[in-house]
Amino acid sequence: MPLSPAALPPLPPLPGTPAPVWPASTTLLSPGDPAVGGVGLAELADRFGTPVYVIDEAEVRARARAWRAALPDADVAYAGKAFLSRAMIRWVEEEGLLLDVCSAGELDLAAHAGFPAERIVLHGNAKSPADLRAALRLGVGRIVLDSAGEVARLAALVPAGTRQRVLLRVVPGVAAGAHAAVRTGVEGQKFGLPVAGGEAEEAVARILGQPRLELTGLHCHLGSQITSTGPYVDAVRRLVDVLARIRDHHGVTFPELDLGGGFGIAYREGESALDPVAYATRVTAELALRCAHADLPVPRLTVEPGRWIAGPAGVALYRVVAVKHTGARTFVAVDGGMSDNPRPALYGVRYTVRLVGRAPAQPTRPVTVVGRHCEAGDVLAEGVELPRDVRPGDVLAVPASGAYQVSMASAYNLVGRPPVVAVADGRARLLVRRETPADLRSRDVGE
């Protein structure tokens, strides 16, 4: 059953204030011994081994409710690529969210978890025939078309006498996102069809000519780790112009507009995060104003928070393996790294790191926390302050680790992926078990 409102953490801070990097349930059991969800982090490291990922269920639910409260007349779809498990699927369903998936594998997990197919949105710039067939077989609510060629491919798979509701992903030409690799609202990248040049409107005409497809609206996604509302307001302005041109050329108006996600969170103390209330206030006002000027009905809005919901709810725990002094630098090596968190290597992301399980006996100094893998780029955090007496066997905690870490993990160096543990009301339970050498061997079918 859903947790009661009284058991949930408070909503995020007002815009313009630093956002917390730890779950709201974080407390100190004793000096140097923090707990999340009422369970000590050092205890979790001992019980489940390291590396291990801890997810605070109450934080997930509170963050889902924050978006629902900010946008009560919109659809909120959890972006499952951030982190997906059967428990997470159940939590977001109980909180009234839709589910956004990107593959037949994610669809399969959602189906096994009992998530209503009509509340699922399927994305992807290169959806395979298997992806599309799975979506049609299960009856997903929306399929987001990403290219002109995909229009005919999907229409050919839709059973005769039925219609599949679709959205068209367009590129509004708005640059946003914390890293060039995740800026997807501008021309020149692999997603969607550009508004500039007319490709998007040509695709609209193709979809309208397919009797087995029902085009219900437009979709866009600007990028990731966006902490201000300005880019979304710019996107609304450009997309309403497109909607008006489609109305004028084809005589149709669409009931839906999906603005995607990409909502930023804080990874280090003092960083800001996007505020749902500020987003809702500015975006819905701009949408209503622009539609009024264009004499268009206001479409129903959909947003897709993923990182914003899962990220701050997660804490990664590692155990120190070695401490090395090289010249003026100190390296603290841990028993995980880029196999469970490739984001620092991919995007240069750096995290907060804290010693847990004991009170430090010495002051801090800047160190570089590195992983165990045979790559010079396997760095988890650079220039973080850790006690001078940090030593092998110590447990380090990395907050804001609930999104795009386990979901992007690999078995590099044949290091199995870590387990995921949920905490709530002073109890911990295993959601995803650790990947074992036997699991890895089972895929190797021999010579």
mmCIF file of N, CA and C in Angstrom, residues 63-133:
data_model
loop_
_atom_site.group_PDB
_atom_site.id
_atom_site.type_symbol
_atom_site.label_atom_id
_atom_site.label_comp_id
_atom_site.label_asym_id
_atom_site.label_seq_id
_atom_site.Cartn_x
_atom_site.Cartn_y
_atom_site.Cartn_z
ATOM 1 N N ARG A 63 8.476 12.662 -4.201
ATOM 2 C CA ARG A 63 8.855 13.378 -5.414
ATOM 3 C C ARG A 63 7.835 13.153 -6.524
ATOM 4 N N ALA A 64 7.280 11.969 -6.610
ATOM 5 C CA ALA A 64 6.195 11.739 -7.558
ATOM 6 C C ALA A 64 4.998 12.618 -7.216
ATOM 7 N N ARG A 65 4.682 12.716 -5.936
ATOM 8 C CA ARG A 65 3.544 13.537 -5.509
ATOM 9 C C ARG A 65 3.797 15.020 -5.725
ATOM 10 N N ALA A 66 5.055 15.434 -5.665
ATOM 11 C CA ALA A 66 5.373 16.844 -5.904
ATOM 12 C C ALA A 66 4.983 17.251 -7.322
ATOM 13 N N TRP A 67 5.265 16.394 -8.296
ATOM 14 C CA TRP A 67 4.884 16.709 -9.671
ATOM 15 C C TRP A 67 3.380 16.616 -9.872
ATOM 16 N N ARG A 68 2.756 15.640 -9.250
ATOM 17 C CA ARG A 68 1.294 15.530 -9.371
ATOM 18 C C ARG A 68 0.606 16.740 -8.754
ATOM 19 N N ALA A 69 1.119 17.217 -7.636
ATOM 20 C CA ALA A 69 0.517 18.385 -6.989
ATOM 21 C C ALA A 69 0.752 19.652 -7.797
ATOM 22 N N ALA A 70 1.924 19.774 -8.405
ATOM 23 C CA ALA A 70 2.233 20.972 -9.181
ATOM 24 C C ALA A 70 1.435 21.031 -10.473
ATOM 25 N N LEU A 71 1.136 19.872 -11.060
ATOM 26 C CA LEU A 71 0.435 19.815 -12.342
ATOM 27 C C LEU A 71 -0.769 18.873 -12.238
ATOM 28 N N PRO A 72 -1.790 19.260 -11.475
ATOM 29 C CA PRO A 72 -2.918 18.346 -11.264
ATOM 30 C C PRO A 72 -3.740 18.070 -12.519
ATOM 31 N N ASP A 73 -3.655 18.948 -13.510
ATOM 32 C CA ASP A 73 -4.427 18.760 -14.735
ATOM 33 C C ASP A 73 -3.577 18.225 -15.887
ATOM 34 N N ALA A 74 -2.383 17.757 -15.582
ATOM 35 C CA ALA A 74 -1.475 17.220 -16.592
ATOM 36 C C ALA A 74 -1.213 15.751 -16.313
ATOM 37 N N ASP A 75 -0.565 15.100 -17.259
ATOM 38 C CA ASP A 75 -0.101 13.731 -17.066
ATOM 39 C C ASP A 75 1.374 13.763 -16.704
ATOM 40 N N VAL A 76 1.740 13.022 -15.676
ATOM 41 C CA VAL A 76 3.138 12.908 -15.245
ATOM 42 C C VAL A 76 3.572 11.476 -15.526
ATOM 43 N N ALA A 77 4.544 11.320 -16.412
ATOM 44 C CA ALA A 77 5.031 9.995 -16.793
ATOM 45 C C ALA A 77 6.440 9.805 -16.238
ATOM 46 N N TYR A 78 6.614 8.803 -15.402
ATOM 47 C CA TYR A 78 7.950 8.508 -14.889
ATOM 48 C C TYR A 78 8.813 7.939 -16.008
ATOM 49 N N ALA A 79 9.981 8.540 -16.236
ATOM 50 C CA ALA A 79 10.904 8.083 -17.269
ATOM 51 C C ALA A 79 11.695 6.894 -16.743
ATOM 52 N N GLY A 80 11.283 5.699 -17.121
ATOM 53 C CA GLY A 80 11.838 4.482 -16.552
ATOM 54 C C GLY A 80 13.302 4.263 -16.843
ATOM 55 N N LYS A 81 13.855 4.925 -17.873
ATOM 56 C CA LYS A 81 15.276 4.726 -18.162
ATOM 57 C C LYS A 81 16.165 5.198 -17.017
ATOM 58 N N ALA A 82 15.655 6.068 -16.154
ATOM 59 C CA ALA A 82 16.450 6.530 -15.009
ATOM 60 C C ALA A 82 16.763 5.379 -14.064
ATOM 61 N N PHE A 83 15.761 4.616 -13.712
ATOM 62 C CA PHE A 83 15.921 3.393 -12.925
ATOM 63 C C PHE A 83 14.599 2.655 -12.958
ATOM 64 N N LEU A 84 14.648 1.378 -13.272
ATOM 65 C CA LEU A 84 13.423 0.600 -13.379
ATOM 66 C C LEU A 84 13.592 -0.725 -12.661
ATOM 67 N N SER A 85 12.619 -1.035 -11.843
ATOM 68 C CA SER A 85 12.500 -2.340 -11.204
ATOM 69 C C SER A 85 11.024 -2.561 -10.960
ATOM 70 N N ARG A 86 10.646 -3.783 -10.605
ATOM 71 C CA ARG A 86 9.223 -4.037 -10.365
ATOM 72 C C ARG A 86 8.689 -3.195 -9.212
ATOM 73 N N ALA A 87 9.508 -2.999 -8.188
ATOM 74 C CA ALA A 87 9.061 -2.175 -7.067
ATOM 75 C C ALA A 87 8.871 -0.726 -7.497
ATOM 76 N N MET A 88 9.824 -0.183 -8.263
ATOM 77 C CA MET A 88 9.687 1.197 -8.722
ATOM 78 C C MET A 88 8.443 1.357 -9.592
ATOM 79 N N ILE A 89 8.185 0.383 -10.451
ATOM 80 C CA ILE A 89 6.986 0.428 -11.286
ATOM 81 C C ILE A 89 5.737 0.456 -10.418
ATOM 82 N N ARG A 90 5.717 -0.357 -9.379
ATOM 83 C CA ARG A 90 4.543 -0.370 -8.493
ATOM 84 C C ARG A 90 4.391 0.956 -7.771
ATOM 85 N N TRP A 91 5.497 1.534 -7.297
ATOM 86 C CA TRP A 91 5.412 2.806 -6.580
ATOM 87 C C TRP A 91 4.832 3.908 -7.467
ATOM 88 N N VAL A 92 5.334 4.022 -8.689
ATOM 89 C CA VAL A 92 4.858 5.118 -9.528
ATOM 90 C C VAL A 92 3.411 4.889 -9.968
ATOM 91 N N GLU A 93 3.023 3.618 -10.134
ATOM 92 C CA GLU A 93 1.620 3.362 -10.453
ATOM 93 C C GLU A 93 0.724 3.778 -9.291
ATOM 94 N N GLU A 94 1.108 3.400 -8.070
ATOM 95 C CA GLU A 94 0.299 3.756 -6.901
ATOM 96 C C GLU A 94 0.230 5.263 -6.700
ATOM 97 N N GLU A 95 1.229 5.993 -7.162
ATOM 98 C CA GLU A 95 1.209 7.448 -7.027
ATOM 99 C C GLU A 95 0.523 8.137 -8.206
ATOM 100 N N GLY A 96 -0.059 7.358 -9.118
ATOM 101 C CA GLY A 96 -0.870 7.931 -10.190
ATOM 102 C C GLY A 96 -0.102 8.407 -11.401
ATOM 103 N N LEU A 97 1.142 7.945 -11.585
ATOM 104 C CA LEU A 97 1.938 8.371 -12.723
ATOM 105 C C LEU A 97 1.768 7.427 -13.907
ATOM 106 N N LEU A 98 2.039 7.955 -15.095
ATOM 107 C CA LEU A 98 2.214 7.131 -16.270
ATOM 108 C C LEU A 98 3.640 6.592 -16.262
ATOM 109 N N LEU A 99 3.960 5.714 -17.224
ATOM 110 C CA LEU A 99 5.296 5.142 -17.311
ATOM 111 C C LEU A 99 5.825 5.326 -18.723
ATOM 112 N N ASP A 100 7.031 5.856 -18.811
ATOM 113 C CA ASP A 100 7.704 6.088 -20.082
ATOM 114 C C ASP A 100 8.803 5.039 -20.239
ATOM 115 N N VAL A 101 8.764 4.264 -21.343
ATOM 116 C CA VAL A 101 9.751 3.204 -21.559
ATOM 117 C C VAL A 101 10.387 3.369 -22.930
ATOM 118 N N CYS A 102 11.506 2.644 -23.151
ATOM 119 C CA CYS A 102 12.285 2.810 -24.378
ATOM 120 C C CYS A 102 12.573 1.510 -25.110
ATOM 121 N N SER A 103 12.069 0.377 -24.642
ATOM 122 C CA SER A 103 12.424 -0.886 -25.286
ATOM 123 C C SER A 103 11.422 -1.958 -24.929
ATOM 124 N N ALA A 104 11.499 -3.066 -25.696
ATOM 125 C CA ALA A 104 10.662 -4.215 -25.379
ATOM 126 C C ALA A 104 11.022 -4.788 -24.013
ATOM 127 N N GLY A 105 12.298 -4.682 -23.617
ATOM 128 C CA GLY A 105 12.700 -5.168 -22.306
ATOM 129 C C GLY A 105 12.034 -4.404 -21.180
ATOM 130 N N GLU A 106 12.011 -3.086 -21.283
ATOM 131 C CA GLU A 106 11.329 -2.282 -20.260
ATOM 132 C C GLU A 106 9.826 -2.532 -20.297
ATOM 133 N N LEU A 107 9.277 -2.713 -21.499
ATOM 134 C CA LEU A 107 7.856 -3.065 -21.611
ATOM 135 C C LEU A 107 7.555 -4.386 -20.932
ATOM 136 N N ASP A 108 8.432 -5.355 -21.132
ATOM 137 C CA ASP A 108 8.225 -6.671 -20.540
ATOM 138 C C ASP A 108 8.216 -6.593 -19.015
ATOM 139 N N LEU A 109 9.149 -5.824 -18.456
ATOM 140 C CA LEU A 109 9.181 -5.687 -17.006
ATOM 141 C C LEU A 109 7.920 -5.008 -16.498
ATOM 142 N N ALA A 110 7.467 -3.971 -17.209
ATOM 143 C CA ALA A 110 6.243 -3.277 -16.811
ATOM 144 C C ALA A 110 5.044 -4.215 -16.861
ATOM 145 N N ALA A 111 4.990 -5.052 -17.905
ATOM 146 C CA ALA A 111 3.873 -5.992 -18.021
ATOM 147 C C ALA A 111 3.894 -7.002 -16.887
ATOM 148 N N HIS A 112 5.076 -7.522 -16.546
ATOM 149 C CA HIS A 112 5.168 -8.485 -15.453
ATOM 150 C C HIS A 112 4.851 -7.845 -14.106
ATOM 151 N N ALA A 113 5.081 -6.551 -13.994
ATOM 152 C CA ALA A 113 4.747 -5.854 -12.754
ATOM 153 C C ALA A 113 3.277 -5.458 -12.702
ATOM 154 N N GLY A 114 2.540 -5.686 -13.793
ATOM 155 C CA GLY A 114 1.110 -5.397 -13.809
ATOM 156 C C GLY A 114 0.756 -3.950 -14.087
ATOM 157 N N PHE A 115 1.696 -3.175 -14.653
ATOM 158 C CA PHE A 115 1.392 -1.770 -14.937
ATOM 159 C C PHE A 115 0.413 -1.700 -16.102
ATOM 160 N N PRO A 116 -0.642 -0.871 -16.004
ATOM 161 C CA PRO A 116 -1.639 -0.787 -17.087
ATOM 162 C C PRO A 116 -1.003 -0.316 -18.391
ATOM 163 N N ALA A 117 -1.145 -1.103 -19.437
ATOM 164 C CA ALA A 117 -0.485 -0.789 -20.711
ATOM 165 C C ALA A 117 -0.957 0.530 -21.284
ATOM 166 N N GLU A 118 -2.226 0.870 -21.086
ATOM 167 C CA GLU A 118 -2.739 2.114 -21.658
ATOM 168 C C GLU A 118 -2.111 3.353 -21.028
ATOM 169 N N ARG A 119 -1.388 3.168 -19.908
ATOM 170 C CA ARG A 119 -0.712 4.280 -19.242
ATOM 171 C C ARG A 119 0.796 4.282 -19.533
ATOM 172 N N ILE A 120 1.190 3.573 -20.576
ATOM 173 C CA ILE A 120 2.593 3.487 -20.964
ATOM 174 C C ILE A 120 2.830 4.279 -22.248
ATOM 175 N N VAL A 121 3.959 4.989 -22.285
ATOM 176 C CA VAL A 121 4.416 5.700 -23.477
ATOM 177 C C VAL A 121 5.728 5.050 -23.920
ATOM 178 N N LEU A 122 5.803 4.674 -25.208
ATOM 179 C CA LEU A 122 7.021 4.055 -25.742
ATOM 180 C C LEU A 122 7.801 5.076 -26.564
ATOM 181 N N HIS A 123 9.080 5.253 -26.197
ATOM 182 C CA HIS A 123 9.989 6.157 -26.897
ATOM 183 C C HIS A 123 11.040 5.364 -27.661
ATOM 184 N N GLY A 124 11.928 6.109 -28.317
ATOM 185 C CA GLY A 124 13.102 5.499 -28.929
ATOM 186 C C GLY A 124 13.353 6.031 -30.324
ATOM 187 N N ASN A 125 14.596 6.379 -30.627
ATOM 188 C CA ASN A 125 14.913 6.881 -31.962
ATOM 189 C C ASN A 125 15.121 5.751 -32.971
ATOM 190 N N ALA A 126 15.325 4.531 -32.502
ATOM 191 C CA ALA A 126 15.550 3.392 -33.392
ATOM 192 C C ALA A 126 14.812 2.183 -32.846
ATOM 193 N N LYS A 127 13.511 2.316 -32.719
ATOM 194 C CA LYS A 127 12.719 1.212 -32.180
ATOM 195 C C LYS A 127 12.745 0.040 -33.165
ATOM 196 N N SER A 128 13.059 -1.134 -32.653
ATOM 197 C CA SER A 128 13.137 -2.322 -33.499
ATOM 198 C C SER A 128 11.737 -2.845 -33.791
ATOM 199 N N PRO A 129 11.598 -3.718 -34.819
ATOM 200 C CA PRO A 129 10.297 -4.368 -35.024
ATOM 201 C C PRO A 129 9.805 -5.088 -33.775
ATOM 202 N N ALA A 130 10.734 -5.686 -33.018
ATOM 203 C CA ALA A 130 10.319 -6.364 -31.780
ATOM 204 C C ALA A 130 9.767 -5.374 -30.767
ATOM 205 N N ASP A 131 10.369 -4.186 -30.673
ATOM 206 C CA ASP A 131 9.852 -3.157 -29.769
ATOM 207 C C ASP A 131 8.430 -2.776 -30.164
ATOM 208 N N LEU A 132 8.224 -2.517 -31.465
ATOM 209 C CA LEU A 132 6.911 -2.067 -31.930
ATOM 210 C C LEU A 132 5.866 -3.170 -31.787
ATOM 211 N N ARG A 133 6.248 -4.397 -32.123
ATOM 212 C CA ARG A 133 5.281 -5.495 -31.980
ATOM 213 C C ARG A 133 4.894 -5.697 -30.522
#
